[in-house]
């Protein structure tokens, strides 16, 4: 009699490994000497891998920061304009640089912070000669900024000098890599550094001319926007509501500025003052569509029990 094997009730789970999982499983079982040989052979064929290994080797062989600065210059250089198709390779170099710089934080040298700042400046300068329409390079620069913050918190550079540099980066940077200093750098700045930073920002803000509705749709002013954003961050960090109102009230050049002020008072439950700013905004721009302001006006009138 022929016996036929059937599977009716038993469940058989078949695991199909992906190519990546098969490679990982194979590598995990390799002897270290064989693995080293594979990496070396791969570096002969892969220029990006070879550059990464050379970068790591240079840093590993050095004890000071001079060789590290050479690595930074090498990793950030462009050698001419970089087309769209090559932008990803440049971004990969910056990401490799981030790893190298992060590894050096453990050395405990506060001067590393300045080296990272040099890397950011060089990368930002290089970005002017790169077609980054794919958006690959800027995230890598933000990676450098992230390791900069980590280094500041770990190595504690001079807080006053750091405050001065952060202010200058924030106000003059071409790509707004340091657009937000607060609250990220509060710990690294400490009380002394924060006061120096605040004074620098306030001095600039107090010198700004007041803008009113007559300046509606005037030319965009990037330096002013940066100062106002920094002052708003200071006001929020210190929980100074009156300062926050002063910052917004110093620029009433659009309906949205009145809306922002109304929302600030609304959030505090100060509905009468919120309505005052809404009404002023509506009166200031009679020829514009003001749907948001009108909607908020109705909401506030109802909340206040006004007919």
mmCIF file of C-alpha atoms in Angstrom:
data_model
loop_
_atom_site.group_PDB
_atom_site.id
_atom_site.type_symbol
_atom_site.label_atom_id
_atom_site.label_comp_id
_atom_site.label_asym_id
_atom_site.label_seq_id
_atom_site.Cartn_x
_atom_site.Cartn_y
_atom_site.Cartn_z
ATOM 1 C CA UNK A 1 0.000 0.000 0.000
ATOM 2 C CA UNK A 2 1.335 3.420 -0.906
ATOM 3 C CA UNK A 3 1.302 5.914 1.962
ATOM 4 C CA UNK A 4 0.568 9.497 1.008
ATOM 5 C CA UNK A 5 1.746 12.155 3.482
ATOM 6 C CA UNK A 6 -0.651 15.048 3.749
ATOM 7 C CA UNK A 7 -0.429 18.227 5.833
ATOM 8 C CA UNK A 8 -3.847 19.268 6.944
ATOM 9 C CA UNK A 9 -3.821 20.452 10.535
ATOM 10 C CA UNK A 10 -0.169 21.231 11.218
ATOM 11 C CA UNK A 11 1.034 24.732 10.418
ATOM 12 C CA UNK A 12 4.431 25.002 8.800
ATOM 13 C CA UNK A 13 6.119 28.403 9.050
ATOM 14 C CA UNK A 14 8.595 29.013 6.291
ATOM 15 C CA UNK A 15 11.004 31.861 6.880
ATOM 16 C CA UNK A 16 12.351 33.487 3.761
ATOM 17 C CA UNK A 17 15.441 35.600 4.410
ATOM 18 C CA UNK A 18 16.029 38.796 2.495
ATOM 19 C CA UNK A 19 19.334 39.321 0.723
ATOM 20 C CA UNK A 20 20.365 41.770 3.426
ATOM 21 C CA UNK A 21 19.588 39.280 6.189
ATOM 22 C CA UNK A 22 21.502 36.529 4.409
ATOM 23 C CA UNK A 23 24.544 38.787 4.052
ATOM 24 C CA UNK A 24 24.316 39.837 7.696
ATOM 25 C CA UNK A 25 24.090 36.241 8.861
ATOM 26 C CA UNK A 26 27.082 35.320 6.707
ATOM 27 C CA UNK A 27 29.209 38.220 7.970
ATOM 28 C CA UNK A 28 28.404 37.473 11.599
ATOM 29 C CA UNK A 29 29.859 33.997 11.137
ATOM 30 C CA UNK A 30 33.109 35.138 9.534
ATOM 31 C CA UNK A 31 36.496 35.020 11.183
ATOM 32 C CA UNK A 32 37.821 38.525 11.940
ATOM 33 C CA UNK A 33 40.809 38.071 9.614
ATOM 34 C CA UNK A 34 38.538 37.102 6.711
ATOM 35 C CA UNK A 35 36.271 40.058 7.454
ATOM 36 C CA UNK A 36 39.210 42.455 7.420
ATOM 37 C CA UNK A 37 40.300 41.088 4.055
ATOM 38 C CA UNK A 38 36.806 41.608 2.632
ATOM 39 C CA UNK A 39 36.698 45.223 3.828
ATOM 40 C CA UNK A 40 40.120 45.915 2.371
ATOM 41 C CA UNK A 41 39.166 44.421 -0.990
ATOM 42 C CA UNK A 42 35.922 46.402 -0.998
ATOM 43 C CA UNK A 43 37.850 49.632 -0.391
ATOM 44 C CA UNK A 44 39.859 49.019 -3.563
ATOM 45 C CA UNK A 45 36.654 49.081 -5.617
ATOM 46 C CA UNK A 46 34.566 51.604 -3.606
ATOM 47 C CA UNK A 47 36.003 55.133 -3.582
ATOM 48 C CA UNK A 48 33.552 56.342 -0.914
ATOM 49 C CA UNK A 49 34.501 53.488 1.413
ATOM 50 C CA UNK A 50 38.204 54.132 0.762
ATOM 51 C CA UNK A 51 37.803 57.818 1.672
ATOM 52 C CA UNK A 52 35.899 56.906 4.826
ATOM 53 C CA UNK A 53 38.608 54.472 5.920
ATOM 54 C CA UNK A 54 41.377 56.991 5.158
ATOM 55 C CA UNK A 55 39.523 59.614 7.182
ATOM 56 C CA UNK A 56 39.139 57.250 10.128
ATOM 57 C CA UNK A 57 42.764 56.120 9.876
ATOM 58 C CA UNK A 58 44.083 59.682 9.855
ATOM 59 C CA UNK A 59 42.076 60.566 12.934
ATOM 60 C CA UNK A 60 43.046 57.357 14.733
ATOM 61 C CA UNK A 61 46.746 58.028 14.125
ATOM 62 C CA UNK A 62 46.587 61.635 15.365
ATOM 63 C CA UNK A 63 46.597 62.862 18.948
ATOM 64 C CA UNK A 64 46.048 66.598 18.496
ATOM 65 C CA UNK A 65 43.600 68.654 16.458
ATOM 66 C CA UNK A 66 45.860 69.705 13.579
ATOM 67 C CA UNK A 67 45.385 66.447 11.681
ATOM 68 C CA UNK A 68 41.687 66.562 12.452
ATOM 69 C CA UNK A 69 41.488 69.991 10.827
ATOM 70 C CA UNK A 70 43.101 68.493 7.708
ATOM 71 C CA UNK A 71 40.420 65.804 7.682
ATOM 72 C CA UNK A 72 37.738 68.483 7.997
ATOM 73 C CA UNK A 73 39.110 70.400 5.030
ATOM 74 C CA UNK A 74 39.413 67.227 2.982
ATOM 75 C CA UNK A 75 35.861 66.114 3.763
ATOM 76 C CA UNK A 76 34.273 69.504 3.009
ATOM 77 C CA UNK A 77 36.099 70.509 -0.156
ATOM 78 C CA UNK A 78 34.281 70.435 -3.497
ATOM 79 C CA UNK A 79 36.974 70.843 -6.185
ATOM 80 C CA UNK A 80 34.557 72.793 -8.356
ATOM 81 C CA UNK A 81 30.801 72.709 -8.811
ATOM 82 C CA UNK A 82 29.071 69.500 -7.710
ATOM 83 C CA UNK A 83 26.190 68.425 -9.920
ATOM 84 C CA UNK A 84 22.902 67.024 -8.657
ATOM 85 C CA UNK A 85 23.937 63.397 -9.232
ATOM 86 C CA UNK A 86 27.079 63.779 -7.102
ATOM 87 C CA UNK A 87 25.513 65.703 -4.219
ATOM 88 C CA UNK A 88 24.682 62.473 -2.399
ATOM 89 C CA UNK A 89 28.336 61.441 -2.346
ATOM 90 C CA UNK A 90 29.285 64.785 -0.822
ATOM 91 C CA UNK A 91 26.564 64.372 1.796
ATOM 92 C CA UNK A 92 27.956 60.921 2.615
ATOM 93 C CA UNK A 93 31.375 62.473 3.222
ATOM 94 C CA UNK A 94 29.848 64.926 5.677
ATOM 95 C CA UNK A 95 28.021 62.111 7.452
ATOM 96 C CA UNK A 96 31.298 60.220 7.779
ATOM 97 C CA UNK A 97 32.871 63.387 9.173
ATOM 98 C CA UNK A 98 30.093 63.610 11.761
ATOM 99 C CA UNK A 99 30.992 60.121 12.985
ATOM 100 C CA UNK A 100 34.682 60.996 13.208
ATOM 101 C CA UNK A 101 34.046 64.223 15.125
ATOM 102 C CA UNK A 102 31.638 62.513 17.488
ATOM 103 C CA UNK A 103 34.245 59.900 18.305
ATOM 104 C CA UNK A 104 36.723 62.621 19.295
ATOM 105 C CA UNK A 105 34.429 64.110 21.942
ATOM 106 C CA UNK A 106 35.668 61.468 24.365
ATOM 107 C CA UNK A 107 39.174 62.976 24.195
ATOM 108 C CA UNK A 108 37.887 65.813 26.383
ATOM 109 C CA UNK A 109 39.378 68.736 24.451
ATOM 110 C CA UNK A 110 37.072 71.813 24.474
ATOM 111 C CA UNK A 111 38.903 73.102 21.380
ATOM 112 C CA UNK A 112 37.089 70.405 19.394
ATOM 113 C CA UNK A 113 34.005 72.640 19.476
ATOM 114 C CA UNK A 114 35.792 75.248 17.345
ATOM 115 C CA UNK A 115 36.931 72.555 14.898
ATOM 116 C CA UNK A 116 33.313 71.452 14.462
ATOM 117 C CA UNK A 117 32.309 75.069 13.862
ATOM 118 C CA UNK A 118 34.998 75.283 11.184
ATOM 119 C CA UNK A 119 33.538 72.154 9.582
ATOM 120 C CA UNK A 120 30.060 73.711 9.545
ATOM 121 C CA UNK A 121 31.355 76.952 8.040
ATOM 122 C CA UNK A 122 33.274 75.106 5.326
ATOM 123 C CA UNK A 123 30.301 72.891 4.500
ATOM 124 C CA UNK A 124 27.987 75.908 4.310
ATOM 125 C CA UNK A 125 30.440 77.652 2.001
ATOM 126 C CA UNK A 126 30.651 74.527 -0.152
ATOM 127 C CA UNK A 127 26.864 74.331 -0.398
ATOM 128 C CA UNK A 128 26.958 77.456 -2.559
ATOM 129 C CA UNK A 129 28.740 75.331 -5.174
ATOM 130 C CA UNK A 130 26.474 72.275 -4.972
ATOM 131 C CA UNK A 131 23.200 71.463 -6.699
ATOM 132 C CA UNK A 132 21.396 70.209 -3.605
ATOM 133 C CA UNK A 133 17.956 70.204 -5.196
ATOM 134 C CA UNK A 134 17.561 66.657 -3.869
ATOM 135 C CA UNK A 135 17.926 67.944 -0.314
ATOM 136 C CA UNK A 136 20.747 65.578 0.691
ATOM 137 C CA UNK A 137 23.516 67.934 1.799
ATOM 138 C CA UNK A 138 21.627 70.226 4.178
ATOM 139 C CA UNK A 139 20.558 67.357 6.496
ATOM 140 C CA UNK A 140 24.222 66.334 6.707
ATOM 141 C CA UNK A 141 25.141 69.889 7.751
ATOM 142 C CA UNK A 142 22.432 69.685 10.392
ATOM 143 C CA UNK A 143 24.163 66.508 11.541
ATOM 144 C CA UNK A 144 27.316 68.560 12.104
ATOM 145 C CA UNK A 145 25.273 71.068 14.075
ATOM 146 C CA UNK A 146 23.871 68.243 16.209
ATOM 147 C CA UNK A 147 27.339 66.928 17.053
ATOM 148 C CA UNK A 148 28.358 70.525 17.826
ATOM 149 C CA UNK A 149 25.641 70.730 20.471
ATOM 150 C CA UNK A 150 26.691 67.360 21.893
ATOM 151 C CA UNK A 151 30.300 68.533 22.083
ATOM 152 C CA UNK A 152 29.310 71.818 23.764
ATOM 153 C CA UNK A 153 27.342 70.008 26.467
ATOM 154 C CA UNK A 154 30.090 67.449 27.037
ATOM 155 C CA UNK A 155 33.229 69.595 26.782
ATOM 156 C CA UNK A 156 32.012 72.880 28.288
ATOM 157 C CA UNK A 157 33.902 75.448 26.197
ATOM 158 C CA UNK A 158 34.227 78.984 27.552
ATOM 159 C CA UNK A 159 30.559 80.097 27.814
ATOM 160 C CA UNK A 160 31.157 83.767 27.014
ATOM 161 C CA UNK A 161 33.185 82.981 23.894
ATOM 162 C CA UNK A 162 30.597 80.393 22.883
ATOM 163 C CA UNK A 163 27.813 82.962 23.328
ATOM 164 C CA UNK A 164 29.594 85.428 21.056
ATOM 165 C CA UNK A 165 30.151 82.816 18.345
ATOM 166 C CA UNK A 166 26.604 81.445 18.514
ATOM 167 C CA UNK A 167 25.195 84.950 18.168
ATOM 168 C CA UNK A 168 27.348 85.640 15.120
ATOM 169 C CA UNK A 169 26.495 82.297 13.509
ATOM 170 C CA UNK A 170 22.800 82.886 14.103
ATOM 171 C CA UNK A 171 22.773 86.403 12.699
ATOM 172 C CA UNK A 172 25.131 86.027 9.742
ATOM 173 C CA UNK A 173 24.933 82.377 8.672
ATOM 174 C CA UNK A 174 24.036 81.884 5.017
ATOM 175 C CA UNK A 175 21.929 78.769 5.585
ATOM 176 C CA UNK A 176 20.407 79.325 9.056
ATOM 177 C CA UNK A 177 22.123 76.262 10.491
ATOM 178 C CA UNK A 178 22.051 78.032 13.864
ATOM 179 C CA UNK A 179 18.626 79.582 13.400
ATOM 180 C CA UNK A 180 17.584 78.279 16.841
ATOM 181 C CA UNK A 181 20.096 78.828 19.633
ATOM 182 C CA UNK A 182 17.543 78.625 22.439
ATOM 183 C CA UNK A 183 16.586 76.433 24.135
ATOM 184 C CA UNK A 184 19.152 73.968 22.731
ATOM 185 C CA UNK A 185 22.289 75.718 24.010
ATOM 186 C CA UNK A 186 20.987 76.831 27.410
ATOM 187 C CA UNK A 187 22.954 74.152 29.256
ATOM 188 C CA UNK A 188 26.217 74.862 27.455
ATOM 189 C CA UNK A 189 25.885 78.632 27.846
ATOM 190 C CA UNK A 190 25.069 78.621 31.547
ATOM 191 C CA UNK A 191 23.897 81.826 33.200
ATOM 192 C CA UNK A 192 26.954 83.851 32.201
ATOM 193 C CA UNK A 193 26.920 82.843 28.560
ATOM 194 C CA UNK A 194 23.168 83.309 28.295
ATOM 195 C CA UNK A 195 23.364 86.865 29.621
ATOM 196 C CA UNK A 196 26.065 87.752 27.089
ATOM 197 C CA UNK A 197 24.048 86.195 24.259
ATOM 198 C CA UNK A 198 20.862 87.959 25.398
ATOM 199 C CA UNK A 199 22.573 91.337 25.597
ATOM 200 C CA UNK A 200 23.942 90.987 22.062
ATOM 201 C CA UNK A 201 20.506 90.112 20.671
ATOM 202 C CA UNK A 202 18.671 92.823 22.654
ATOM 203 C CA UNK A 203 21.112 95.524 21.568
ATOM 204 C CA UNK A 204 20.379 94.729 17.931
ATOM 205 C CA UNK A 205 16.630 94.401 18.467
ATOM 206 C CA UNK A 206 16.318 97.718 20.289
ATOM 207 C CA UNK A 207 17.954 99.452 17.337
ATOM 208 C CA UNK A 208 15.309 98.162 14.903
ATOM 209 C CA UNK A 209 12.777 100.718 13.653
ATOM 210 C CA UNK A 210 9.143 100.047 14.512
ATOM 211 C CA UNK A 211 7.080 98.788 11.572
ATOM 212 C CA UNK A 212 3.391 99.517 11.071
ATOM 213 C CA UNK A 213 0.680 98.588 8.567
ATOM 214 C CA UNK A 214 2.118 101.116 6.107
ATOM 215 C CA UNK A 215 5.044 98.733 5.644
ATOM 216 C CA UNK A 216 2.785 95.901 4.446
ATOM 217 C CA UNK A 217 4.413 93.792 1.739
ATOM 218 C CA UNK A 218 7.663 95.693 1.994
ATOM 219 C CA UNK A 219 10.857 93.901 1.005
ATOM 220 C CA UNK A 220 11.659 90.861 3.170
ATOM 221 C CA UNK A 221 14.335 91.652 5.708
ATOM 222 C CA UNK A 222 16.250 88.508 6.705
ATOM 223 C CA UNK A 223 18.447 90.150 9.389
ATOM 224 C CA UNK A 224 15.366 91.622 11.081
ATOM 225 C CA UNK A 225 13.563 88.276 10.979
ATOM 226 C CA UNK A 226 16.527 86.576 12.643
ATOM 227 C CA UNK A 227 16.703 89.158 15.430
ATOM 228 C CA UNK A 228 12.956 88.991 16.064
ATOM 229 C CA UNK A 229 13.019 85.194 16.160
ATOM 230 C CA UNK A 230 15.933 85.230 18.607
ATOM 231 C CA UNK A 231 14.191 87.774 20.837
ATOM 232 C CA UNK A 232 11.001 85.724 20.827
ATOM 233 C CA UNK A 233 12.998 82.666 21.885
ATOM 234 C CA UNK A 234 14.571 84.657 24.729
ATOM 235 C CA UNK A 235 11.160 85.865 25.900
ATOM 236 C CA UNK A 236 9.747 82.349 25.843
ATOM 237 C CA UNK A 237 12.782 80.883 27.608
ATOM 238 C CA UNK A 238 12.554 83.447 30.409
ATOM 239 C CA UNK A 239 8.728 83.236 30.474
ATOM 240 C CA UNK A 240 8.565 87.011 30.013
ATOM 241 C CA UNK A 241 5.135 87.594 28.485
ATOM 242 C CA UNK A 242 5.453 91.369 28.368
ATOM 243 C CA UNK A 243 8.732 91.089 26.483
ATOM 244 C CA UNK A 244 7.111 88.655 24.055
ATOM 245 C CA UNK A 245 4.313 91.153 23.414
ATOM 246 C CA UNK A 246 6.847 93.950 22.889
ATOM 247 C CA UNK A 247 8.708 91.873 20.303
ATOM 248 C CA UNK A 248 5.527 91.242 18.311
ATOM 249 C CA UNK A 249 4.166 94.760 18.716
ATOM 250 C CA UNK A 250 7.353 96.263 17.306
ATOM 251 C CA UNK A 251 6.456 94.827 13.914
ATOM 252 C CA UNK A 252 2.823 95.313 12.839
ATOM 253 C CA UNK A 253 3.501 95.193 9.105
ATOM 254 C CA UNK A 254 0.970 92.467 8.215
ATOM 255 C CA UNK A 255 -2.419 91.119 9.320
ATOM 256 C CA UNK A 256 -0.703 87.987 10.595
ATOM 257 C CA UNK A 257 1.255 90.068 13.126
ATOM 258 C CA UNK A 258 -2.004 91.297 14.672
ATOM 259 C CA UNK A 259 -3.308 87.729 14.610
ATOM 260 C CA UNK A 260 -0.258 86.461 16.476
ATOM 261 C CA UNK A 261 -0.706 89.091 19.184
ATOM 262 C CA UNK A 262 -4.392 88.258 19.548
ATOM 263 C CA UNK A 263 -3.561 84.552 19.886
ATOM 264 C CA UNK A 264 -0.999 85.260 22.594
ATOM 265 C CA UNK A 265 -3.574 87.092 24.704
ATOM 266 C CA UNK A 266 -6.241 84.520 23.870
ATOM 267 C CA UNK A 267 -3.994 81.725 25.169
ATOM 268 C CA UNK A 268 -3.649 83.630 28.446
ATOM 269 C CA UNK A 269 -7.377 84.055 28.798
ATOM 270 C CA UNK A 270 -7.117 87.818 28.312
ATOM 271 C CA UNK A 271 -9.950 87.955 25.813
ATOM 272 C CA UNK A 272 -10.621 91.709 25.909
ATOM 273 C CA UNK A 273 -7.029 92.443 24.890
ATOM 274 C CA UNK A 274 -7.121 89.700 22.275
ATOM 275 C CA UNK A 275 -10.240 91.298 20.752
ATOM 276 C CA UNK A 276 -8.562 94.711 20.822
ATOM 277 C CA UNK A 277 -5.707 93.439 18.636
ATOM 278 C CA UNK A 278 -8.123 91.692 16.277
ATOM 279 C CA UNK A 279 -10.132 94.876 15.805
ATOM 280 C CA UNK A 280 -6.997 96.936 15.286
ATOM 281 C CA UNK A 281 -5.820 94.481 12.634
ATOM 282 C CA UNK A 282 -9.131 94.607 10.796
ATOM 283 C CA UNK A 283 -9.109 98.410 10.842
ATOM 284 C CA UNK A 284 -5.471 98.590 9.700
ATOM 285 C CA UNK A 285 -5.992 96.545 6.510
ATOM 286 C CA UNK A 286 -9.443 97.495 5.139
ATOM 287 C CA UNK A 287 -8.610 96.406 1.570
ATOM 288 C CA UNK A 288 -7.355 92.900 2.426
ATOM 289 C CA UNK A 289 -9.106 89.585 2.935
ATOM 290 C CA UNK A 290 -8.958 88.993 6.663
ATOM 291 C CA UNK A 291 -10.817 85.705 7.110
ATOM 292 C CA UNK A 292 -8.718 84.572 10.079
ATOM 293 C CA UNK A 293 -9.070 87.856 11.936
ATOM 294 C CA UNK A 294 -12.806 88.020 11.242
ATOM 295 C CA UNK A 295 -13.354 84.460 12.417
ATOM 296 C CA UNK A 296 -11.416 85.103 15.617
ATOM 297 C CA UNK A 297 -13.365 88.342 16.151
ATOM 298 C CA UNK A 298 -16.650 86.427 16.055
ATOM 299 C CA UNK A 299 -15.276 83.753 18.382
ATOM 300 C CA UNK A 300 -14.074 86.337 20.895
ATOM 301 C CA UNK A 301 -17.296 88.349 20.750
ATOM 302 C CA UNK A 302 -19.285 85.210 21.518
ATOM 303 C CA UNK A 303 -16.905 84.199 24.331
ATOM 304 C CA UNK A 304 -17.268 87.662 25.879
ATOM 305 C CA UNK A 305 -21.033 87.551 25.571
ATOM 306 C CA UNK A 306 -21.177 90.531 23.265
ATOM 307 C CA UNK A 307 -24.169 90.800 20.915
#
